[in-house]
């Protein structure tokens, strides 16, 4: 989850492959101070490729800079974002904006060790085409058959494991044909294209509570893999403790992205599990609201159980 405006725009532009992360809303002053450069300009190039290990796709976005409010930058800057599309495979990363040529953007950028920039906090504070956030729940990406085997990283505590399974069960019991199936623990973790739908924890950027990345076939829109990562930067609890983020609360939200439901950011959506911001002590995302159940029923249908999956369970590696 992230910036309201950008994330909404991500949802609107989802055809290029986007997704969701649940975010902490950073103060604008923090975003500004973390930025090495603040640029306004036009997207003139978008190029996606596999990383060296072929475990992830990234995209280089070229911006023709018209104004720099901070930092000294070249006429063209390159911003590298996770996710993108190569041949038949797309990789979508929650809350990372999707760029296309011709967009007018204002971006808060951090310089990496190379000459390439990254977005501060997944693009929080920025704008694309100055468009406000739009309601958007489903973009056509879905599981087929209507099920998802998932594995939980063996390094997670048992109370985390239980909380994550509870979240999955909540979606399975929502009245649609969709079912989650727990496939045991795995030694796999992180966001790796390995055929394992993995829930783990690791280090993510500031402002991100957790992130769901998904892989899909560009022509069928069938999702083949989801990886969920909880951010170790933040404090977690499995009891809704004040001052900490609740695992089941955020986990249920993340699992909604496995369906694939998108984040919602309007004030009218704050009670929904798919609302794109999380808070400490919050547990309301652990129970689904009518909007959430309407979403899963729309995607996967009701009235009969298509939940017996034809897919073989992926290998467990531990
Ligand atoms: Zn989200």
Coordinates of C-alpha atoms and ligand atoms in Angstrom, one line a residue:
X1 CA 0.0 0.0 0.0
X2 CA 1.2 3.5 -0.6
X3 CA 0.4 6.9 -1.7
X4 CA -3.2 7.4 -2.4
X5 CA -2.9 9.1 -5.7
X6 CA -0.2 7.0 -7.2
X7 CA -1.7 3.7 -6.0
X8 CA -5.0 4.6 -7.5
X9 CA -3.3 5.5 -10.7
X10 CA -1.6 2.1 -10.6
X11 CA -4.9 0.5 -10.4
X12 CA -6.2 2.4 -13.3
X13 CA -3.2 1.5 -15.4
X14 CA -3.0 -2.1 -14.3
X15 CA -2.9 -3.5 -17.8
X16 CA 0.9 -2.9 -17.8
X17 CA 1.1 -5.1 -14.7
X18 CA 0.8 -3.7 -11.2
X19 CA -0.2 -4.9 -7.8
X20 CA -0.3 -3.9 -4.2
X21 CA 1.7 -3.4 -1.0
X22 CA 0.2 -2.2 2.2
X23 CA 1.8 1.0 3.2
X24 CA 2.4 3.4 6.0
X25 CA 1.7 6.9 4.8
X26 CA 4.9 8.9 5.2
X27 CA 4.8 12.6 6.0
X28 CA 5.5 14.7 3.0
X29 CA 8.5 16.3 4.8
X30 CA 10.0 12.8 5.2
X31 CA 9.5 12.0 1.5
X32 CA 11.1 15.3 0.5
X33 CA 14.1 14.8 2.8
X34 CA 14.7 11.2 1.7
X35 CA 14.6 12.3 -2.0
X36 CA 17.9 13.0 -3.7
X37 CA 16.0 14.5 -6.6
X38 CA 12.5 15.7 -7.2
X39 CA 11.7 15.8 -10.9
X40 CA 8.8 16.8 -13.1
X41 CA 8.8 15.5 -16.7
X42 CA 7.5 13.2 -19.3
X43 CA 8.0 9.4 -19.6
X44 CA 9.9 8.8 -22.8
X45 CA 10.9 5.2 -22.4
X46 CA 9.9 2.0 -20.5
X47 CA 12.1 -1.1 -20.8
X48 CA 11.6 -4.3 -18.8
X49 CA 14.1 -7.2 -18.4
X50 CA 15.0 -10.1 -16.2
X51 CA 17.6 -9.7 -13.5
X52 CA 20.8 -11.7 -13.8
X53 CA 19.4 -14.8 -11.9
X54 CA 16.1 -14.7 -13.8
X55 CA 14.3 -14.6 -10.5
X56 CA 12.7 -11.2 -11.0
X57 CA 11.8 -8.6 -13.6
X58 CA 12.6 -5.0 -13.3
X59 CA 11.7 -2.0 -15.5
X60 CA 13.8 1.1 -16.4
X61 CA 11.7 4.2 -16.9
X62 CA 13.3 7.1 -18.7
X63 CA 12.0 10.6 -17.8
X64 CA 12.7 13.7 -19.9
X65 CA 13.1 16.2 -17.0
X66 CA 11.4 19.5 -17.4
X67 CA 12.0 20.7 -13.9
X68 CA 14.1 19.6 -10.9
X69 CA 12.9 20.9 -7.6
X70 CA 15.7 19.2 -5.8
X71 CA 19.0 17.7 -6.8
X72 CA 21.1 18.1 -9.9
X73 CA 20.0 15.7 -12.6
X74 CA 20.7 15.1 -16.2
X75 CA 18.2 16.0 -18.9
X76 CA 17.1 12.4 -18.9
X77 CA 16.9 10.3 -15.7
X78 CA 16.3 6.6 -15.5
X79 CA 14.2 5.2 -12.6
X80 CA 14.3 1.5 -11.9
X81 CA 11.2 -0.1 -10.5
X82 CA 10.5 -3.7 -9.7
X83 CA 8.2 -5.7 -11.9
X84 CA 7.3 -5.5 -15.6
X85 CA 6.7 -7.7 -18.6
X86 CA 9.1 -9.7 -20.7
X87 CA 7.7 -12.0 -23.5
X88 CA 4.7 -13.9 -22.0
X89 CA 5.6 -13.3 -18.3
X90 CA 4.5 -10.3 -16.3
X91 CA 5.6 -9.6 -12.7
X92 CA 3.4 -7.2 -10.7
X93 CA 4.6 -5.6 -7.5
X94 CA 2.1 -4.2 -5.0
X95 CA 2.0 -0.4 -5.0
X96 CA 4.7 0.1 -7.5
X97 CA 3.4 2.6 -10.1
X98 CA 3.1 1.3 -13.7
X99 CA 4.6 3.7 -16.2
X100 CA 3.9 4.2 -19.9
X101 CA 5.3 6.5 -22.5
X102 CA 3.8 9.9 -22.6
X103 CA 2.8 10.2 -18.9
X104 CA 3.4 13.4 -17.1
X105 CA 5.0 12.6 -13.8
X106 CA 6.3 14.2 -10.7
X107 CA 8.6 11.8 -8.8
X108 CA 10.6 11.8 -5.6
X109 CA 13.7 9.8 -6.3
X110 CA 16.6 8.3 -4.4
X111 CA 19.9 7.8 -6.2
X112 CA 21.3 4.3 -6.2
X113 CA 25.0 3.3 -6.3
X114 CA 24.8 3.5 -10.1
X115 CA 23.4 6.4 -12.1
X116 CA 19.9 4.8 -11.9
X117 CA 17.3 6.2 -9.5
X118 CA 14.7 4.5 -7.4
X119 CA 11.3 5.8 -6.1
X120 CA 11.2 6.9 -2.5
X121 CA 8.7 4.8 -0.7
X122 CA 7.3 3.2 -3.9
X123 CA 6.5 6.6 -5.2
X124 CA 4.7 8.1 -2.3
X125 CA 4.2 11.9 -2.7
X126 CA 4.4 11.7 -6.4
X127 CA 1.9 12.1 -9.2
X128 CA 1.2 10.6 -12.6
X129 CA -0.8 12.7 -15.0
X130 CA -2.1 14.5 -12.0
X131 CA -5.0 12.0 -11.8
X132 CA -6.7 11.5 -8.5
X133 CA -7.2 8.1 -7.1
X134 CA -10.0 6.1 -8.7
X135 CA -12.1 3.3 -7.3
X136 CA -10.9 0.1 -8.8
X137 CA -11.3 -3.4 -7.4
X138 CA -10.5 -6.0 -10.1
X139 CA -8.5 -5.7 -13.3
X140 CA -9.0 -9.2 -14.8
X141 CA -5.9 -10.9 -13.4
X142 CA -7.1 -14.0 -11.5
X143 CA -6.4 -17.5 -10.4
X144 CA -7.5 -20.3 -12.7
X145 CA -8.6 -22.8 -11.4
X146 CA -10.1 -20.8 -8.5
X147 CA -7.6 -21.8 -5.9
X148 CA -4.2 -21.0 -4.5
X149 CA -1.8 -23.3 -2.7
X150 CA 0.4 -21.3 -0.4
X151 CA 3.4 -22.1 1.7
X152 CA 4.7 -20.2 4.8
X153 CA 8.3 -19.6 5.4
X154 CA 9.6 -22.0 8.0
X155 CA 11.5 -19.1 9.8
X156 CA 8.2 -17.5 10.8
X157 CA 7.1 -18.0 14.4
X158 CA 4.2 -20.4 14.9
X159 CA 1.8 -17.7 16.0
X160 CA 2.5 -15.9 12.7
X161 CA 1.9 -19.2 10.8
X162 CA -1.5 -19.5 12.5
X163 CA -2.4 -15.9 11.9
X164 CA -1.6 -16.2 8.2
X165 CA -3.6 -19.4 7.8
X166 CA -6.5 -17.8 9.6
X167 CA -6.5 -15.0 7.0
X168 CA -6.5 -17.4 4.1
X169 CA -9.4 -19.4 5.7
X170 CA -11.4 -16.1 5.9
X171 CA -11.2 -15.7 2.1
X172 CA -12.0 -19.4 1.5
X173 CA -15.1 -19.0 3.6
X174 CA -16.3 -15.8 1.9
X175 CA -19.0 -17.6 -0.1
X176 CA -17.2 -17.7 -3.5
X177 CA -15.8 -20.8 -5.3
X178 CA -12.3 -19.7 -4.5
X179 CA -10.2 -21.7 -2.0
X180 CA -6.8 -21.2 -0.4
X181 CA -4.9 -24.5 0.4
X182 CA -2.1 -24.4 3.0
X183 CA 0.8 -26.3 1.6
X184 CA 3.0 -26.4 4.7
X185 CA 6.2 -24.6 5.5
X186 CA 9.0 -23.8 3.1
X187 CA 12.6 -22.8 3.2
X188 CA 11.9 -20.4 0.4
X189 CA 11.3 -16.7 1.3
X190 CA 11.2 -13.3 -0.4
X191 CA 10.0 -12.4 -3.8
X192 CA 11.5 -15.1 -6.0
X193 CA 9.9 -16.6 -9.2
X194 CA 10.2 -20.2 -8.2
X195 CA 6.7 -21.7 -8.4
X196 CA 6.1 -21.4 -4.6
X197 CA 3.4 -19.1 -3.4
X198 CA 5.4 -18.0 -0.4
X199 CA 4.6 -15.9 2.7
X200 CA 7.7 -14.7 4.5
X201 CA 9.2 -11.6 6.1
X202 CA 12.1 -9.5 5.1
X203 CA 13.4 -6.0 4.6
X204 CA 11.3 -3.7 2.4
X205 CA 11.4 0.0 2.0
X206 CA 10.3 2.6 4.4
X207 CA 6.6 3.2 4.4
X208 CA 5.7 -0.4 3.2
X209 CA 4.2 -2.7 5.8
X210 CA 3.9 -5.8 3.5
X211 CA 4.0 -6.4 -0.2
X212 CA 2.4 -8.9 -2.5
X213 CA 4.0 -9.5 -5.9
X214 CA 2.3 -11.6 -8.5
X215 CA 3.3 -13.3 -11.7
X216 CA 0.9 -13.7 -14.6
X217 CA 0.5 -14.8 -18.2
X218 CA 0.0 -11.7 -20.3
X219 CA -2.5 -13.2 -22.7
X220 CA -4.6 -15.3 -20.4
X221 CA -4.3 -13.0 -17.3
X222 CA -4.0 -16.1 -15.2
X223 CA -1.9 -15.6 -12.1
X224 CA 0.7 -18.3 -11.6
X225 CA 2.5 -17.2 -8.4
X226 CA 2.1 -14.8 -5.5
X227 CA 4.8 -14.0 -3.0
X228 CA 3.9 -12.0 0.2
X229 CA 6.6 -10.4 2.3
X230 CA 6.0 -8.7 5.7
X231 CA 8.5 -5.8 6.4
X232 CA 10.8 -6.5 9.3
X233 CA 11.3 -2.7 9.5
X234 CA 8.1 -2.5 11.5
X235 CA 7.0 -4.1 14.8
X236 CA 4.5 -6.9 14.6
X237 CA 2.1 -8.7 16.9
X238 CA -0.5 -11.5 16.6
X239 CA -2.8 -10.1 19.3
X240 CA -3.7 -6.7 17.9
X241 CA -1.4 -5.1 20.5
X242 CA -1.3 -1.3 20.5
X243 CA 1.7 0.2 18.8
X244 CA 2.3 -2.9 16.6
X245 CA 1.0 -4.1 13.3
X246 CA -1.2 -7.2 13.5
X247 CA -0.1 -10.1 11.3
X248 CA -3.6 -11.4 10.5
X249 CA -4.9 -7.9 9.8
X250 CA -2.3 -7.2 7.2
X251 CA -2.0 -10.8 6.1
X252 CA -5.7 -11.0 5.2
X253 CA -5.3 -7.8 3.1
X254 CA -2.3 -9.2 1.3
X255 CA -4.1 -12.5 0.6
X256 CA -6.8 -10.4 -1.0
X257 CA -4.2 -9.5 -3.6
X258 CA -3.7 -13.2 -4.4
X259 CA -7.3 -13.3 -5.8
X260 CA -6.5 -10.6 -7.4
X261 CA -8.4 -7.7 -5.7
X262 CA -6.7 -4.3 -5.8
X263 CA -6.2 -1.7 -3.1
X264 CA -8.8 0.9 -2.4
X265 CA -7.9 4.3 -1.0
X266 CA -11.0 6.5 -0.8
X267 CA -12.3 7.7 2.6
X268 CA -15.4 5.6 1.9
X269 CA -13.3 2.4 1.8
X270 CA -11.5 2.6 5.2
X271 CA -13.5 -0.3 6.7
X272 CA -12.7 -2.7 3.8
X273 CA -10.0 -5.3 4.1
X274 CA -8.7 -4.1 0.8
X275 CA -8.3 -0.5 2.0
X276 CA -4.7 0.3 1.1
X277 CA -3.4 1.7 4.4
X278 CA -2.8 -0.1 7.7
X279 CA -2.4 1.2 11.2
X280 CA -1.0 -0.1 14.5
X281 CA -3.3 -2.0 16.7
X282 CA -5.8 -2.4 13.8
X283 CA -7.5 -5.7 13.4
X284 CA -10.6 -4.8 11.3
X285 CA -9.0 -6.1 8.0
X286 CA -9.2 -9.6 9.5
X287 CA -12.9 -9.7 8.8
X288 CA -14.3 -9.1 5.3
X289 CA -16.8 -6.4 4.5
X290 CA -19.5 -6.6 1.9
X291 CA -17.2 -4.9 -0.7
X292 CA -14.5 -7.5 -0.2
X293 CA -16.9 -10.5 -0.5
X294 CA -18.6 -8.9 -3.5
X295 CA -15.2 -8.7 -5.1
X296 CA -14.2 -12.3 -4.6
X297 CA -17.7 -13.5 -5.7
X298 CA -17.5 -11.4 -8.8
X299 CA -14.2 -12.9 -9.8
X300 CA -14.8 -16.5 -8.9
X301 CA -18.5 -17.0 -8.9
X302 CA -20.8 -18.5 -6.3
X303 CA -23.2 -21.4 -6.0
X304 CA -20.9 -24.3 -6.6
X305 CA -17.5 -25.3 -5.5
X306 CA -14.8 -25.0 -8.1
X307 CA -12.3 -25.3 -5.3
X308 CA -10.9 -28.8 -6.1
X309 CA -7.9 -27.6 -8.0
X310 CA -6.5 -29.2 -11.1
X311 CA -3.1 -27.8 -10.4
X312 CA -0.6 -29.9 -8.6
X313 CA 0.7 -28.5 -5.4
X314 CA 4.1 -26.9 -6.0
X315 CA 7.1 -28.5 -4.4
X316 CA 8.0 -27.6 -0.8
X317 CA 11.7 -27.0 -0.4
X318 CA 12.4 -27.5 3.2
Ligands
LIG1 ZN1 -2.7 -3.7 -0.7

